[in-house]
Amino acid sequence: MPPYTIVYFPVRGRCEYIRMLLADQGQTWKEDVVTRDRWMQGDLKASCLFGQLPKFTDGDVTLYQSNAILRHLARKHGLYGKNEMEATLLDMANDGVEDLRLKYVKLIYQNYEEGKEQYIKELPTQLKPFETLLSQNQGGKAFIVGDQISFVDYNLLDLLLIHQVLAPGCLDAFPLLSAYVARLTARPKLKAFLASPQHTDLPINGNGKQ
Ligand code: GTS
């Protein structure tokens, strides 16, 4: 029995970076898929701390908030940098990822038709900080921070992959980010996960927009 369970809607959404971390770290987990009908019954929502999914269980521990789940797993699996300074830089980078993810979610769920063109126009400005961060760490040849993979790498990789679907070619002007995506997605366990039906069969978002 795997110790981990992900309780979430049948989408990649805010769980795909958690799944990527688990898969790449050789962990197994159980999926408790919540259909729209089940969610609409209301009792599960009422039982969730913030009234939202994902919910994540690790043995007896129940967690909410995808970034907190990611950080919990990072602490458990040694993915939070080698020292305090690296952990601080990882927190900064993860907040940057979350800022752009929130903009993306707003576009997808609230403003897709009207906002997409402008969003894509402004995307280079949004992506540039990550190219800069990479360039400051071993010339961009390693991870987002330090010389070992961290929770932020999974979060950033997911963010970049979903933006490549929204705006194919959006990384073309960013050689370090492009190479970073190629490098990470070639990691054997991650590559296998990304090619598996567990990933490919799930829509990115809950409303069919991507
Ligand atoms: N900050 C939360 C996190 O990171 O976990 C946001 C969670 C969230 O927005 N959940 C949405 C939800 O539960 C689903 S999704 O946007 O992640 O796909 N929506 C249903 C509801 O009733 O609010």
Tab-separated table of C-alpha atoms and ligand atoms in Angstrom:
chain	number	residue	atom	x	y	z
A	1	MET	CA	0.000	0.000	0.000
A	2	PRO	CA	1.618	3.309	-0.997
A	3	PRO	CA	1.605	5.851	1.848
A	4	TYR	CA	0.493	8.647	-0.458
A	5	THR	CA	-2.976	9.369	-1.830
A	6	ILE	CA	-3.903	12.215	-4.147
A	7	VAL	CA	-7.561	13.224	-3.980
A	8	TYR	CA	-8.293	15.419	-7.001
A	9	PHE	CA	-10.401	16.032	-10.073
A	10	PRO	CA	-9.582	14.066	-13.264
A	11	VAL	CA	-7.164	16.721	-14.529
A	12	ARG	CA	-3.431	17.444	-14.434
A	13	GLY	CA	-4.043	20.884	-12.936
A	14	ARG	CA	-2.450	21.529	-9.581
A	15	CYS	CA	-1.397	17.919	-9.073
A	16	GLU	CA	0.808	17.315	-12.070
A	17	TYR	CA	3.900	18.828	-10.464
A	18	ILE	CA	3.267	16.671	-7.379
A	19	ARG	CA	2.870	13.590	-9.564
A	20	MET	CA	6.063	14.443	-11.492
A	21	LEU	CA	7.999	14.716	-8.233
A	22	LEU	CA	6.660	11.393	-6.964
A	23	ALA	CA	7.252	9.584	-10.263
A	24	ASP	CA	10.781	10.947	-10.659
A	25	GLN	CA	11.608	10.015	-7.071
A	26	GLY	CA	10.453	6.456	-7.651
A	27	GLN	CA	7.458	6.770	-5.340
A	28	THR	CA	4.068	5.151	-5.818
A	29	TRP	CA	0.771	6.753	-4.882
A	30	LYS	CA	-2.941	6.117	-5.004
A	31	GLU	CA	-5.324	8.312	-6.971
A	32	ASP	CA	-8.776	9.035	-5.531
A	33	VAL	CA	-10.477	10.648	-8.526
A	34	VAL	CA	-13.285	13.034	-7.677
A	35	THR	CA	-15.904	13.397	-10.393
A	36	ARG	CA	-17.843	16.614	-10.850
A	37	ASP	CA	-21.001	14.854	-9.626
A	38	ARG	CA	-19.314	13.703	-6.449
A	39	TRP	CA	-17.939	17.209	-5.818
A	40	MET	CA	-21.344	18.768	-6.432
A	41	GLN	CA	-22.823	16.649	-3.639
A	42	GLY	CA	-21.003	19.080	-1.361
A	43	ASP	CA	-19.984	16.866	1.533
A	44	LEU	CA	-16.405	16.375	0.345
A	45	LYS	CA	-15.995	20.110	-0.303
A	46	ALA	CA	-17.372	20.864	3.162
A	47	SER	CA	-14.839	18.488	4.685
A	48	CYS	CA	-11.839	20.086	2.930
A	49	LEU	CA	-9.953	22.641	5.017
A	50	PHE	CA	-10.151	25.392	2.383
A	51	GLY	CA	-13.120	23.911	0.521
A	52	GLN	CA	-10.891	22.920	-2.386
A	53	LEU	CA	-8.835	20.086	-3.848
A	54	PRO	CA	-6.173	18.741	-4.028
A	55	LYS	CA	-6.246	16.880	-0.771
A	56	PHE	CA	-3.199	14.749	-0.064
A	57	THR	CA	-2.673	12.076	2.524
A	58	ASP	CA	0.649	10.772	3.756
A	59	GLY	CA	-0.245	7.983	6.158
A	60	ASP	CA	-2.160	9.648	8.984
A	61	VAL	CA	-1.385	13.179	7.792
A	62	THR	CA	-3.889	15.060	5.607
A	63	LEU	CA	-2.677	18.094	3.705
A	64	TYR	CA	-4.227	20.773	1.487
A	65	GLN	CA	-2.625	23.447	-0.731
A	66	SER	CA	-0.559	22.078	-3.607
A	67	ASN	CA	2.555	24.113	-2.798
A	68	ALA	CA	2.512	22.947	0.825
A	69	ILE	CA	2.174	19.355	-0.398
A	70	LEU	CA	5.127	19.915	-2.720
A	71	ARG	CA	7.229	21.351	0.115
A	72	HIS	CA	6.253	18.492	2.444
A	73	LEU	CA	7.484	15.990	-0.143
A	74	ALA	CA	10.587	18.090	-0.733
A	75	ARG	CA	11.504	17.914	2.958
A	76	LYS	CA	10.867	14.156	3.058
A	77	HIS	CA	12.774	13.303	-0.101
A	78	GLY	CA	15.716	15.730	0.120
A	79	LEU	CA	14.475	18.108	-2.576
A	80	TYR	CA	14.747	21.390	-0.656
A	81	GLY	CA	18.339	22.372	-1.477
A	82	LYS	CA	21.599	21.571	0.290
A	83	ASN	CA	21.571	24.431	2.777
A	84	GLU	CA	19.496	27.333	4.092
A	85	MET	CA	20.578	29.695	1.335
A	86	GLU	CA	19.496	27.264	-1.354
A	87	ALA	CA	16.187	26.708	0.463
A	88	THR	CA	15.636	30.473	0.517
A	89	LEU	CA	16.367	30.778	-3.198
A	90	LEU	CA	14.037	27.849	-3.867
A	91	ASP	CA	11.246	29.574	-1.934
A	92	MET	CA	11.776	32.695	-4.040
A	93	ALA	CA	11.724	30.732	-7.289
A	94	ASN	CA	8.628	28.772	-6.255
A	95	ASP	CA	6.760	31.989	-5.442
A	96	GLY	CA	7.649	33.180	-8.936
A	97	VAL	CA	6.269	29.980	-10.425
A	98	GLU	CA	3.073	30.374	-8.390
A	99	ASP	CA	2.638	33.998	-9.544
A	100	LEU	CA	2.729	32.958	-13.193
A	101	ARG	CA	0.560	29.904	-12.533
A	102	LEU	CA	-2.113	32.134	-10.998
A	103	LYS	CA	-2.066	34.336	-14.128
A	104	TYR	CA	-2.362	31.214	-16.281
A	105	VAL	CA	-5.269	29.824	-14.224
A	106	LYS	CA	-7.053	33.183	-14.435
A	107	LEU	CA	-6.648	33.186	-18.216
A	108	ILE	CA	-7.833	29.594	-18.610
A	109	TYR	CA	-10.863	29.826	-16.353
A	110	GLN	CA	-11.931	33.464	-16.644
A	111	ASN	CA	-10.663	35.156	-19.753
A	112	TYR	CA	-9.505	32.628	-22.355
A	113	GLU	CA	-11.075	33.953	-25.546
A	114	GLU	CA	-10.577	37.663	-24.854
A	115	GLY	CA	-7.263	37.424	-22.986
A	116	LYS	CA	-5.218	34.786	-24.815
A	117	GLU	CA	-3.590	37.033	-27.416
A	118	GLN	CA	-2.444	39.636	-24.900
A	119	TYR	CA	-1.309	36.941	-22.467
A	120	ILE	CA	0.906	35.368	-25.136
A	121	LYS	CA	2.255	38.794	-26.072
A	122	GLU	CA	3.341	39.395	-22.493
A	123	LEU	CA	4.634	35.855	-21.954
A	124	PRO	CA	8.312	36.603	-22.748
A	125	THR	CA	8.367	39.156	-19.927
A	126	GLN	CA	6.901	36.549	-17.583
A	127	LEU	CA	9.342	33.817	-18.641
A	128	LYS	CA	12.490	35.945	-18.623
A	129	PRO	CA	13.029	35.820	-14.812
A	130	PHE	CA	13.329	32.037	-14.993
A	131	GLU	CA	15.894	32.263	-17.802
A	132	THR	CA	17.778	34.781	-15.630
A	133	LEU	CA	17.639	32.516	-12.573
A	134	LEU	CA	18.970	29.600	-14.609
A	135	SER	CA	21.780	31.742	-16.024
A	136	GLN	CA	22.849	32.591	-12.455
A	137	ASN	CA	23.299	28.931	-11.566
A	138	GLN	CA	26.210	27.227	-13.311
A	139	GLY	CA	25.504	28.984	-16.568
A	140	GLY	CA	22.066	27.389	-16.790
A	141	LYS	CA	23.483	23.898	-17.165
A	142	ALA	CA	22.086	22.542	-13.902
A	143	PHE	CA	18.834	22.975	-12.001
A	144	ILE	CA	16.933	26.116	-11.049
A	145	VAL	CA	18.964	26.335	-7.825
A	146	GLY	CA	22.052	24.355	-6.813
A	147	ASP	CA	23.335	21.166	-8.339
A	148	GLN	CA	20.566	18.770	-7.366
A	149	ILE	CA	16.938	18.563	-8.400
A	150	SER	CA	14.419	20.288	-6.146
A	151	PHE	CA	10.652	20.600	-5.774
A	152	VAL	CA	10.773	23.844	-7.744
A	153	ASP	CA	12.199	22.070	-10.788
A	154	TYR	CA	9.067	19.912	-10.988
A	155	ASN	CA	6.793	22.909	-10.498
A	156	LEU	CA	8.649	25.018	-13.064
A	157	LEU	CA	8.852	22.151	-15.549
A	158	ASP	CA	5.087	21.681	-15.380
A	159	LEU	CA	4.559	25.419	-15.795
A	160	LEU	CA	6.796	25.474	-18.885
A	161	LEU	CA	5.166	22.389	-20.395
A	162	ILE	CA	1.648	23.799	-20.083
A	163	HIS	CA	2.806	27.094	-21.589
A	164	GLN	CA	4.312	25.230	-24.526
A	165	VAL	CA	0.818	23.848	-25.141
A	166	LEU	CA	-0.799	27.275	-24.800
A	167	ALA	CA	1.837	29.006	-26.907
A	168	PRO	CA	3.987	26.592	-28.939
A	169	GLY	CA	7.406	28.099	-29.491
A	170	CYS	CA	7.201	30.316	-26.403
A	171	LEU	CA	10.579	28.999	-25.220
A	172	ASP	CA	12.352	29.490	-28.543
A	173	ALA	CA	13.799	32.818	-27.409
A	174	PHE	CA	15.047	31.254	-24.167
A	175	PRO	CA	17.898	28.837	-24.862
A	176	LEU	CA	18.550	27.962	-21.235
A	177	LEU	CA	14.893	27.219	-20.474
A	178	SER	CA	14.589	25.175	-23.676
A	179	ALA	CA	17.634	23.089	-22.754
A	180	TYR	CA	16.351	22.783	-19.171
A	181	VAL	CA	13.023	21.338	-20.357
A	182	ALA	CA	14.828	18.905	-22.668
A	183	ARG	CA	17.206	17.853	-19.883
A	184	LEU	CA	14.545	17.303	-17.236
A	185	THR	CA	12.077	15.529	-19.490
A	186	ALA	CA	14.876	13.105	-20.483
A	187	ARG	CA	15.266	11.878	-16.894
A	188	PRO	CA	14.257	8.211	-17.259
A	189	LYS	CA	11.516	8.027	-14.612
A	190	LEU	CA	10.085	11.410	-15.544
A	191	LYS	CA	10.192	10.531	-19.242
A	192	ALA	CA	8.314	7.293	-18.547
A	193	PHE	CA	5.687	9.128	-16.485
A	194	LEU	CA	5.179	11.837	-19.112
A	195	ALA	CA	4.687	9.141	-21.772
A	196	SER	CA	2.268	7.124	-19.630
A	197	PRO	CA	-1.548	7.203	-19.946
A	198	GLN	CA	-1.593	8.443	-16.360
A	199	HIS	CA	-0.275	11.725	-17.779
A	200	THR	CA	-1.311	11.733	-21.433
A	201	ASP	CA	-4.940	10.711	-20.837
A	202	LEU	CA	-5.649	13.533	-18.412
A	203	PRO	CA	-6.683	16.991	-19.634
A	204	ILE	CA	-4.514	19.852	-18.402
A	205	ASN	CA	-7.448	21.862	-17.097
A	206	GLY	CA	-10.997	21.162	-15.983
A	207	ASN	CA	-12.773	23.242	-18.646
A	208	GLY	CA	-11.120	21.738	-21.724
A	209	LYS	CA	-9.100	24.887	-22.459
A	210	GLN	CA	-5.338	24.623	-22.771
B	1	GTS	N1	-4.281	27.225	-3.571
B	1	GTS	C1	-4.919	25.954	-3.835
B	1	GTS	C2	-3.851	24.888	-4.125
B	1	GTS	O1	-2.773	25.256	-4.623
B	1	GTS	O2	-4.055	23.708	-3.823
B	1	GTS	C3	-5.889	26.129	-4.988
B	1	GTS	C4	-6.734	24.892	-5.179
B	1	GTS	C5	-7.830	25.100	-6.207
B	1	GTS	O3	-7.957	26.178	-6.807
B	1	GTS	N2	-8.630	24.044	-6.414
B	1	GTS	C6	-9.708	24.068	-7.360
B	1	GTS	C7	-11.012	23.621	-6.657
B	1	GTS	O4	-10.982	22.865	-5.714
B	1	GTS	C8	-9.498	23.047	-8.460
B	1	GTS	S1	-8.138	23.373	-9.528
B	1	GTS	O5	-8.181	24.806	-9.843
B	1	GTS	O6	-6.931	22.972	-8.828
B	1	GTS	O7	-8.336	22.538	-10.733
B	1	GTS	N3	-12.141	24.058	-7.214
B	1	GTS	C9	-13.459	23.633	-6.783
B	1	GTS	C10	-14.094	24.568	-5.821
B	1	GTS	O8	-15.233	24.279	-5.427
B	1	GTS	O9	-13.477	25.597	-5.454
